[in-house]
Coordinates of C-alpha atoms in Angstrom, one line a residue:
M13 CA -18.5 9.6 10.5
I14 CA -16.1 11.6 11.8
T15 CA -14.8 11.5 15.5
K16 CA -15.0 14.4 18.5
S17 CA -11.1 13.9 19.1
L18 CA -11.1 13.9 15.0
F19 CA -12.9 17.0 14.4
S20 CA -10.9 19.0 17.2
S21 CA -7.3 16.8 15.7
L22 CA -8.9 18.4 11.8
C23 CA -8.9 22.9 13.4
F24 CA -5.6 23.1 14.0
L25 CA -4.9 21.6 10.7
A26 CA -5.7 25.0 9.4
V27 CA -2.7 26.2 11.1
A28 CA -0.6 23.4 9.7
F29 CA -2.1 24.1 5.9
Q30 CA -0.9 27.2 5.8
Q31 CA 3.0 25.6 6.1
V32 CA 2.4 23.2 4.1
Y33 CA 1.9 25.7 1.3
A34 CA 5.5 27.4 2.1
D35 CA 6.7 24.1 2.0
G36 CA 6.4 23.8 -1.6
C37 CA 3.1 20.6 -0.9
S38 CA -0.1 21.9 -3.2
M39 CA -3.5 20.6 -2.6
Q40 CA -5.6 19.0 -5.8
N41 CA -9.0 18.1 -6.1
G42 CA -8.8 18.0 -2.3
Y43 CA -5.8 16.0 -1.3
Y44 CA -2.2 17.3 -0.1
Y45 CA 0.9 16.3 -2.7
C46 CA 4.3 17.0 -1.8
N47 CA 7.3 15.6 -3.2
Q48 CA 7.9 13.4 -6.5
A49 CA 8.5 10.1 -4.7
S50 CA 11.0 6.8 -5.9
E51 CA 11.0 4.7 -2.7
V52 CA 8.1 5.3 0.0
E53 CA 8.9 3.6 3.1
F54 CA 6.3 2.6 6.3
T55 CA 8.5 2.1 9.3
N56 CA 7.6 0.5 12.7
V57 CA 4.2 -1.3 10.9
G58 CA 2.3 -4.4 13.2
F59 CA 0.9 -4.3 16.5
S60 CA -1.2 -6.7 19.1
S61 CA -4.7 -5.9 18.6
S62 CA -7.8 -7.7 17.1
Y63 CA -10.9 -7.7 14.3
E64 CA -13.7 -9.3 13.6
R65 CA -12.9 -12.9 11.4
V66 CA -16.7 -13.9 10.1
T67 CA -17.3 -17.2 11.0
S68 CA -20.7 -17.4 8.9
M69 CA -23.3 -16.1 5.9
N70 CA -26.0 -16.6 5.9
P71 CA -27.7 -15.7 2.4
E72 CA -31.7 -16.8 3.2
T73 CA -31.8 -13.8 6.0
C74 CA -28.6 -11.7 4.6
E75 CA -27.3 -12.0 8.2
C76 CA -23.2 -12.5 9.5
T77 CA -21.4 -13.6 12.8
R78 CA -17.8 -12.8 13.8
T79 CA -15.7 -13.2 15.8
P80 CA -12.7 -11.9 17.5
Q81 CA -9.2 -12.6 15.6
S82 CA -6.3 -11.6 17.9
F83 CA -2.9 -11.0 16.2
G84 CA 0.9 -9.1 16.4
G85 CA 3.8 -9.4 15.8
A86 CA 6.2 -7.5 13.2
L87 CA 4.2 -5.7 9.6
A88 CA 0.8 -7.2 11.7
P89 CA -1.8 -7.8 9.9
F90 CA -0.4 -7.5 7.0
D91 CA 1.9 -10.6 8.0
E92 CA -1.8 -12.3 6.9
E93 CA -2.5 -13.7 3.8
L94 CA -2.5 -11.3 1.2
S95 CA -4.4 -11.2 -2.3
F96 CA -3.4 -8.6 -4.7
H97 CA -5.7 -6.1 -6.9
F98 CA -5.6 -4.4 -10.0
R99 CA -8.4 -1.9 -11.2
G100 CA -8.6 -0.3 -14.6
P101 CA -7.6 2.0 -16.5
V102 CA -4.7 -0.7 -16.4
Q103 CA -2.6 -3.5 -18.3
L104 CA -0.6 -5.6 -15.9
K105 CA 2.2 -7.0 -18.4
R106 CA 4.4 -9.2 -15.4
F107 CA 3.4 -10.0 -12.3
A108 CA 5.3 -12.2 -9.6
V109 CA 5.7 -13.2 -5.9
Y110 CA 9.3 -14.3 -4.0
Y111 CA 10.1 -15.8 -0.6
P112 CA 13.5 -15.9 1.3
D113 CA 15.1 -19.1 0.7
S114 CA 17.8 -18.6 2.9
N115 CA 19.3 -16.4 6.1
N116 CA 20.5 -13.7 4.0
A117 CA 17.7 -12.4 1.9
L118 CA 16.8 -10.0 5.0
S119 CA 20.1 -9.8 6.5
S120 CA 21.2 -6.4 3.8
L121 CA 17.4 -4.9 4.6
K122 CA 17.4 -5.1 7.9
K123 CA 21.4 -3.5 8.2
R124 CA 20.1 -0.8 5.7
S125 CA 16.8 0.2 7.9
N126 CA 18.9 0.5 10.7
H127 CA 21.1 2.3 9.3
K128 CA 19.0 4.6 7.6
H129 CA 16.5 5.4 10.3
G130 CA 18.1 7.3 12.5
K131 CA 16.2 10.7 13.5
T132 CA 17.2 14.2 13.1
S133 CA 18.9 15.9 15.9
S134 CA 20.3 19.7 16.2
N135 CA 23.7 20.8 17.4
E136 CA 24.6 23.0 20.6
N137 CA 23.6 26.5 17.6
G138 CA 19.5 24.6 17.0
E139 CA 20.6 23.9 13.5
L140 CA 19.7 20.5 12.6
K141 CA 22.0 18.1 11.2
K142 CA 22.4 14.7 9.8
R143 CA 22.9 11.7 12.0
D144 CA 23.9 7.9 9.8
E145 CA 23.0 9.8 6.9
P146 CA 25.4 9.1 2.9
A147 CA 26.4 12.2 2.2
Q148 CA 25.3 12.2 -0.8
S149 CA 21.2 11.5 0.2
T150 CA 18.2 13.4 0.1
R151 CA 15.3 11.9 2.7
T152 CA 12.2 13.1 3.7
V153 CA 10.6 11.6 7.8
Y154 CA 6.9 11.6 8.2
E155 CA 5.6 10.7 11.7
T156 CA 2.4 9.7 11.4
I157 CA -0.2 9.8 14.0
L158 CA -4.3 9.8 14.3
Q159 CA -4.1 13.8 16.2
T160 CA -2.2 16.6 14.9
A161 CA 1.1 16.4 17.2
Y162 CA 3.9 19.7 16.5
I163 CA 7.3 18.5 16.6
N164 CA 10.3 20.8 17.6
P165 CA 13.7 20.3 15.4
D166 CA 15.0 18.4 17.8
G167 CA 12.2 16.7 18.1
S168 CA 10.8 17.2 21.3
P169 CA 7.4 17.7 21.2
A170 CA 6.3 21.6 20.9
T171 CA 3.6 22.6 23.6
S172 CA 1.0 24.9 21.3
T173 CA 0.7 25.7 17.8
S174 CA 2.7 28.8 18.0
D175 CA 5.4 27.4 19.2
A176 CA 5.6 25.2 16.5
A177 CA 5.2 27.9 14.3
A178 CA 8.3 29.5 15.8
A179 CA 11.0 26.7 15.3
S180 CA 9.6 26.1 11.7
S181 CA 9.9 30.2 11.4
T182 CA 13.5 29.3 13.1
T183 CA 15.1 26.6 11.4
S184 CA 13.4 27.6 7.5
N185 CA 16.6 29.4 7.3
S186 CA 18.6 27.1 7.9
A187 CA 20.8 26.0 4.8
A188 CA 21.8 23.0 6.9
S189 CA 17.9 21.4 6.6
T190 CA 13.8 22.6 7.0
T191 CA 11.6 21.3 9.8
S192 CA 8.0 22.5 9.0
A193 CA 4.2 20.8 10.7
Q194 CA 2.5 19.6 8.2
G195 CA -1.0 18.3 7.4
S196 CA -2.3 15.9 5.1
L197 CA -5.2 14.2 5.3
L198 CA -5.6 10.9 3.8
A199 CA -9.0 9.1 2.9
S200 CA -10.1 6.3 4.1
G201 CA -14.0 4.9 2.3
F202 CA -16.1 2.5 5.6
S203 CA -18.5 0.9 3.7
Y204 CA -16.3 -1.1 1.5
A205 CA -12.8 -3.2 0.7
G206 CA -10.9 -1.1 -1.8
P207 CA -9.8 1.9 -2.6
N208 CA -11.2 4.8 -1.4
E209 CA -13.6 7.1 -3.6
K210 CA -14.2 10.5 -3.2
A211 CA -18.6 10.3 -2.3
N212 CA -17.4 8.4 0.6
L213 CA -13.6 9.6 2.3
A214 CA -13.0 10.5 6.3
A215 CA -10.1 11.5 7.3
T216 CA -8.0 9.0 9.1
S217 CA -4.2 9.7 9.6
F218 CA -2.1 12.5 8.9
I219 CA 1.6 13.4 8.2
T220 CA 2.4 15.7 11.8
S221 CA 6.2 16.4 10.8
S222 CA 8.6 16.4 7.6
T223 CA 12.5 16.9 7.7
S224 CA 14.3 16.5 4.7
A225 CA 18.1 17.7 3.9
P226 CA 19.3 19.4 0.6
A227 CA 21.1 17.0 -0.7
T228 CA 22.3 16.1 -4.5
S229 CA 19.3 14.2 -5.8
S230 CA 19.2 10.1 -5.4
S231 CA 17.5 10.1 -8.2
S232 CA 20.6 11.3 -10.6
A233 CA 22.7 8.5 -9.2
P234 CA 23.1 6.0 -11.5
A235 CA 20.5 3.0 -11.2
S236 CA 22.4 -0.3 -9.9
T237 CA 21.5 -3.8 -12.1
S238 CA 19.6 -5.9 -10.5
S239 CA 20.4 -9.3 -11.8
S240 CA 20.6 -13.0 -10.5
S241 CA 22.4 -14.7 -13.0
S242 CA 24.9 -11.7 -12.1
S243 CA 25.2 -12.4 -8.5
G244 CA 24.8 -16.4 -7.8
S245 CA 23.0 -16.3 -5.3
S246 CA 19.5 -17.3 -4.9
D247 CA 18.0 -15.4 -1.5
W248 CA 15.1 -15.2 -3.1
V249 CA 13.1 -17.5 -4.7
R250 CA 10.6 -17.3 -7.5
S251 CA 7.1 -18.4 -5.8
S252 CA 4.9 -17.4 -8.6
Y253 CA 5.0 -15.8 -12.0
Y254 CA 2.7 -14.1 -14.7
D255 CA 4.0 -12.9 -17.9
S256 CA 1.2 -11.3 -20.9
K257 CA 3.5 -11.6 -23.3
S258 CA 4.1 -14.8 -23.5
S259 CA 0.5 -15.9 -21.4
T260 CA 2.4 -17.6 -19.1
S261 CA 1.2 -18.0 -15.3
D262 CA 3.2 -20.1 -12.2
N263 CA 0.8 -21.1 -9.6
I264 CA -1.2 -17.8 -9.9
V265 CA -5.4 -17.2 -10.0
F266 CA -6.8 -14.3 -11.2
L267 CA -10.6 -14.0 -9.6
N268 CA -12.8 -11.2 -10.3
N269 CA -16.3 -10.3 -9.3
M270 CA -18.8 -12.5 -11.2
G271 CA -19.9 -15.0 -8.7
G272 CA -23.1 -17.2 -9.9
T273 CA -22.9 -15.6 -14.0
A274 CA -20.9 -18.0 -15.6
G275 CA -19.9 -21.4 -14.1
S276 CA -18.3 -20.4 -10.6
G277 CA -18.9 -17.9 -7.4
V278 CA -22.5 -17.8 -6.4
W279 CA -25.1 -14.6 -6.3
S280 CA -27.2 -14.3 -3.7
S281 CA -30.0 -11.4 -3.7
C282 CA -28.2 -11.5 0.1
F283 CA -24.7 -10.6 -0.6
G284 CA -25.1 -10.2 -5.5
N285 CA -21.8 -11.2 -6.6
S286 CA -19.0 -13.4 -5.0
I287 CA -16.0 -13.8 -6.0
S288 CA -16.1 -15.8 -9.1
F289 CA -13.0 -17.3 -12.2
A290 CA -11.7 -14.7 -14.3
A291 CA -12.1 -14.8 -17.6
S292 CA -8.7 -14.1 -19.9
N293 CA -9.9 -10.3 -21.1
G294 CA -10.4 -10.2 -16.7
V295 CA -14.2 -8.9 -17.2
D296 CA -16.3 -11.6 -18.0
G297 CA -16.8 -14.7 -14.9
A298 CA -15.5 -18.2 -16.3
S299 CA -15.6 -21.6 -15.2
S300 CA -12.3 -23.0 -14.6
P301 CA -8.7 -20.7 -13.7
Q302 CA -8.1 -18.6 -17.1
V303 CA -4.5 -16.8 -18.0
L304 CA -5.3 -13.2 -18.1
S305 CA -4.6 -11.6 -21.7
D306 CA -2.3 -9.2 -22.9
T307 CA -5.1 -6.9 -22.9
M308 CA -6.0 -3.8 -20.7
L309 CA -8.6 -3.2 -18.2
K310 CA -11.2 -0.3 -18.3
S311 CA -11.9 2.2 -15.5
D312 CA -14.1 0.3 -12.4
K313 CA -13.2 -3.5 -14.0
E314 CA -11.1 -4.8 -11.3
I315 CA -9.1 -8.3 -11.0
S316 CA -7.6 -10.1 -7.4
I317 CA -4.1 -12.5 -8.3
W318 CA -4.5 -15.0 -6.2
S319 CA -1.8 -18.3 -5.5
S320 CA -2.8 -21.7 -7.1
S321 CA -3.0 -23.1 -3.8
K322 CA -6.9 -24.1 -2.8
C323 CA -7.8 -23.8 0.0
E324 CA -8.9 -27.4 2.2
G325 CA -10.2 -27.8 5.6
D326 CA -10.2 -24.8 7.5
D327 CA -6.4 -24.1 6.6
C328 CA -8.4 -20.8 5.1
G329 CA -10.7 -20.2 7.7
Y330 CA -14.4 -19.3 6.7
Y331 CA -15.3 -19.0 3.7
L332 CA -18.6 -17.9 1.7
P333 CA -19.9 -21.5 0.5
G334 CA -19.4 -22.2 -3.0
I335 CA -16.8 -19.2 -4.5
P336 CA -13.6 -20.3 -6.1
A337 CA -11.6 -20.6 -2.4
Y338 CA -7.8 -19.7 -2.4
H339 CA -5.0 -19.0 -0.6
G340 CA -3.4 -15.1 -1.1
F341 CA 0.4 -14.5 -0.2
S342 CA 1.3 -13.8 3.8
G343 CA 4.9 -13.2 5.5
T344 CA 8.0 -11.9 4.0
K345 CA 7.9 -11.7 0.3
V346 CA 8.9 -9.5 -2.5
V347 CA 6.0 -9.2 -5.0
L348 CA 7.3 -7.8 -8.4
M349 CA 4.9 -5.9 -11.2
E350 CA 4.4 -4.4 -14.4
F351 CA 2.0 -2.0 -15.9
S352 CA 0.6 0.7 -17.9
M353 CA -2.0 3.3 -16.5
P354 CA -3.8 4.7 -19.3
H355 CA -5.9 7.2 -19.8
D356 CA -9.6 6.5 -20.8
D357 CA -12.6 7.5 -21.6
S358 CA -14.6 5.9 -19.6
T359 CA -18.2 7.7 -18.0
S360 CA -18.2 5.2 -15.3
F361 CA -18.8 5.7 -11.6
I362 CA -14.9 5.1 -11.0
N363 CA -13.9 6.7 -14.3
D364 CA -9.8 6.9 -14.9
M365 CA -9.0 6.5 -11.3
P366 CA -7.1 2.8 -11.4
A367 CA -5.5 1.1 -8.4
I368 CA -3.1 -0.8 -7.1
W369 CA -4.0 -2.0 -3.6
A370 CA -3.8 -5.9 -1.1
L371 CA -6.6 -6.6 1.0
N372 CA -6.8 -9.4 3.8
A373 CA -7.5 -12.2 2.0
Q374 CA -10.6 -12.8 4.3
V375 CA -12.3 -9.6 2.6
P376 CA -12.2 -10.7 -0.5
R377 CA -13.4 -14.7 -0.1
T378 CA -16.6 -13.5 2.4
L379 CA -17.9 -10.1 1.5
Q380 CA -15.6 -7.4 -0.6
Y381 CA -18.4 -5.4 -1.4
G382 CA -21.4 -5.2 0.6
K383 CA -22.5 -5.0 4.2
S384 CA -20.2 -4.5 6.5
E385 CA -20.6 -7.0 9.2
C386 CA -19.7 -9.4 6.3
S387 CA -16.2 -8.9 6.2
C388 CA -13.3 -8.2 9.1
W389 CA -12.5 -4.4 6.9
N390 CA -13.8 -2.2 8.9
T391 CA -12.4 -3.8 12.8
G392 CA -9.2 -3.8 10.7
C393 CA -7.7 -6.5 9.1
G394 CA -5.9 -4.5 7.1
E395 CA -5.9 -3.0 3.4
F396 CA -2.8 -1.7 1.5
D397 CA -3.5 0.3 -1.5
I398 CA 0.2 -0.1 -3.2
F399 CA 0.2 2.7 -6.3
E400 CA -3.9 4.4 -6.0
V401 CA -4.7 7.1 -8.3
L402 CA -7.4 9.6 -5.9
N403 CA -9.4 11.4 -8.5
S404 CA -9.9 11.1 -12.3
G405 CA -7.5 12.0 -14.4
N406 CA -4.4 12.3 -12.2
E407 CA -1.3 11.1 -12.9
K408 CA 0.3 11.2 -9.3
M409 CA -0.7 7.9 -7.6
I410 CA 0.0 7.4 -3.3
P411 CA 0.6 4.2 -0.8
T412 CA -1.6 4.2 2.9
L413 CA -2.0 1.4 5.0
H414 CA -4.7 1.2 6.0
S415 CA -5.3 -0.9 9.9
Q416 CA -6.0 0.1 13.7
Q417 CA -2.4 0.6 14.1
G418 CA -1.5 4.9 15.0
S419 CA -6.0 4.7 16.2
Q420 CA -7.6 5.9 19.3
N421 CA -11.0 4.9 19.2
G422 CA -9.6 1.3 17.0
A423 CA -11.1 2.4 13.0
G424 CA -8.9 4.2 10.6
G425 CA -5.5 4.4 11.3
G426 CA -2.7 3.8 9.5
A427 CA 0.0 5.9 6.8
G428 CA -0.2 7.5 3.6
S429 CA 2.3 9.2 2.2
S430 CA 2.1 12.7 0.4
D431 CA 4.7 12.4 -1.5
Y432 CA 3.4 10.4 -5.5
F433 CA 5.0 8.1 -7.7
V434 CA 4.1 9.6 -11.3
R435 CA 1.8 7.2 -12.3
P436 CA 2.1 4.9 -15.8
T437 CA 0.0 6.7 -18.4
G438 CA 2.8 5.8 -21.6
S439 CA 5.3 2.8 -20.9
S440 CA 5.3 0.7 -18.6
M441 CA 6.0 1.0 -14.6
I442 CA 8.0 -1.8 -12.6
G443 CA 7.3 -1.9 -9.5
A444 CA 8.8 -3.2 -6.2
V445 CA 6.6 -4.3 -3.0
V446 CA 9.3 -5.3 0.4
F447 CA 7.1 -7.1 3.0
D448 CA 10.5 -7.2 5.6
T449 CA 9.0 -8.5 8.9
S450 CA 13.3 -9.0 10.1
S451 CA 12.4 -4.4 10.4
S452 CA 8.6 -4.5 10.4
T453 CA 9.2 -2.1 7.4
V454 CA 6.8 -2.4 4.4
Y455 CA 9.2 -1.3 0.7
V456 CA 6.9 0.4 -1.9
I457 CA 10.3 1.2 -4.8
D458 CA 9.9 2.6 -8.2
V459 CA 12.7 -0.6 -10.2
T460 CA 11.2 0.5 -13.8
N461 CA 15.2 2.1 -14.0
K462 CA 17.5 -1.1 -12.4
G463 CA 17.6 -3.8 -14.0
V464 CA 15.0 -5.9 -13.1
N465 CA 14.4 -8.7 -15.3
F466 CA 11.3 -10.7 -13.3
D467 CA 14.3 -13.5 -12.1
S468 CA 13.6 -16.8 -11.1
T469 CA 16.0 -15.8 -8.4
Y470 CA 17.3 -12.8 -6.6
S471 CA 20.3 -12.2 -4.3
S472 CA 20.2 -10.2 -1.0
S473 CA 22.0 -7.6 -2.6
D474 CA 20.1 -7.7 -5.6
V475 CA 17.3 -7.0 -3.9
A476 CA 19.1 -3.8 -1.7
G477 CA 20.3 -2.0 -4.1
W478 CA 16.9 -1.3 -4.7
L479 CA 16.2 0.9 -1.8
E480 CA 16.6 4.2 -2.3
A481 CA 19.0 6.7 -0.4
G482 CA 16.6 9.3 -0.4
S483 CA 13.4 7.4 0.1
T484 CA 10.0 8.9 1.9
V485 CA 9.9 7.0 5.4
L486 CA 6.3 6.9 7.3
Q487 CA 6.4 5.9 10.6
L488 CA 3.8 4.0 12.4
S489 CA 2.9 5.2 15.7

């Protein structure tokens, strides 16, 4: 349900949307798309709050109980254990998780973050100027909050929509840059934990300001080569690895949602199928861990990736009895994934809408799909849609963080980008996700042309070299 405050915000968006068209953004099937991105950064991620943690599930009465769970700090709640999910049509080629092994691992990222995230300012002539920016960079900064805000070129709030429109008109002819008040509706389903379905949408956040400067595109710069063999340093060390071509799997378990069908997991009339071991085809269940074969998952088929460390005692908190319970991936980390998303002609409910996302690992260990009170998801324990196609057949992928952060009523919040990655329908793409607690930043980067080979170690300079000079930045409130 759209709240009264959000409804009021949507009314103001009618004005903002007029400017979106002027700035080159366009609506496709109900969503706004702006610029092609090679990197999207989520900054100021992490805050203090609580969500409702599941403490019991009764398969006979269908009742679940929950208790408040406090969290806080850099990236919170996305510093907690995450499981990584893949929905077809997708073919996963390689996957790896790296953890820092030295104090140098995050130093380059932190320096880069401090240098890159300066806001724009205006000179005495009222023209926008760049501050602490490389000369050969193009950069877009988005500030996202729940309600529409209009921002003047100097960063101060405009007092009315007319003031914002006037400010935008004043700067639109400036050779230095263009500032506009734009709005972008982002979607969030509230009945289950997973990428958004068109039938289950409610607006949660939207872009309120965008600042960019015309300069030489970073995409024209030579791609850097990233290789541990050249750096001789092991600041980041691989802890989990999967390669479909060689059927290699190290510290990884593949699960799906076929519990009770093939010797693992459970089924009940209350909660349906739990998570289970995935068969090598990714579609069927299995009685023991299997390595995912070199196969393409069709539309509406889903697998998840976990570490091979089993939950013992209460170290994972509560989880549904009888499931294969494993730890996810927590804290500061780098996640690499090579994948393709070819079109298919499926007639399934979610046809030709591939997605890659991460969930707070408590969600699938209790109930990923079903009664909301049997999951912490709808109270904000965290979902990160990394590469998500929002409409059937679309070739644009966007990232979105879902949490309470930025929310005024305890639901929704987070941030999402209207700048997009191009869906890899032919050759594969290599994506990197960096969860950086030192700067409270999450980076999503296309590193396909950066010489990334899923090496066993990487130096801090290697990882810093993946970052783009012209990234899209979303600042959480």
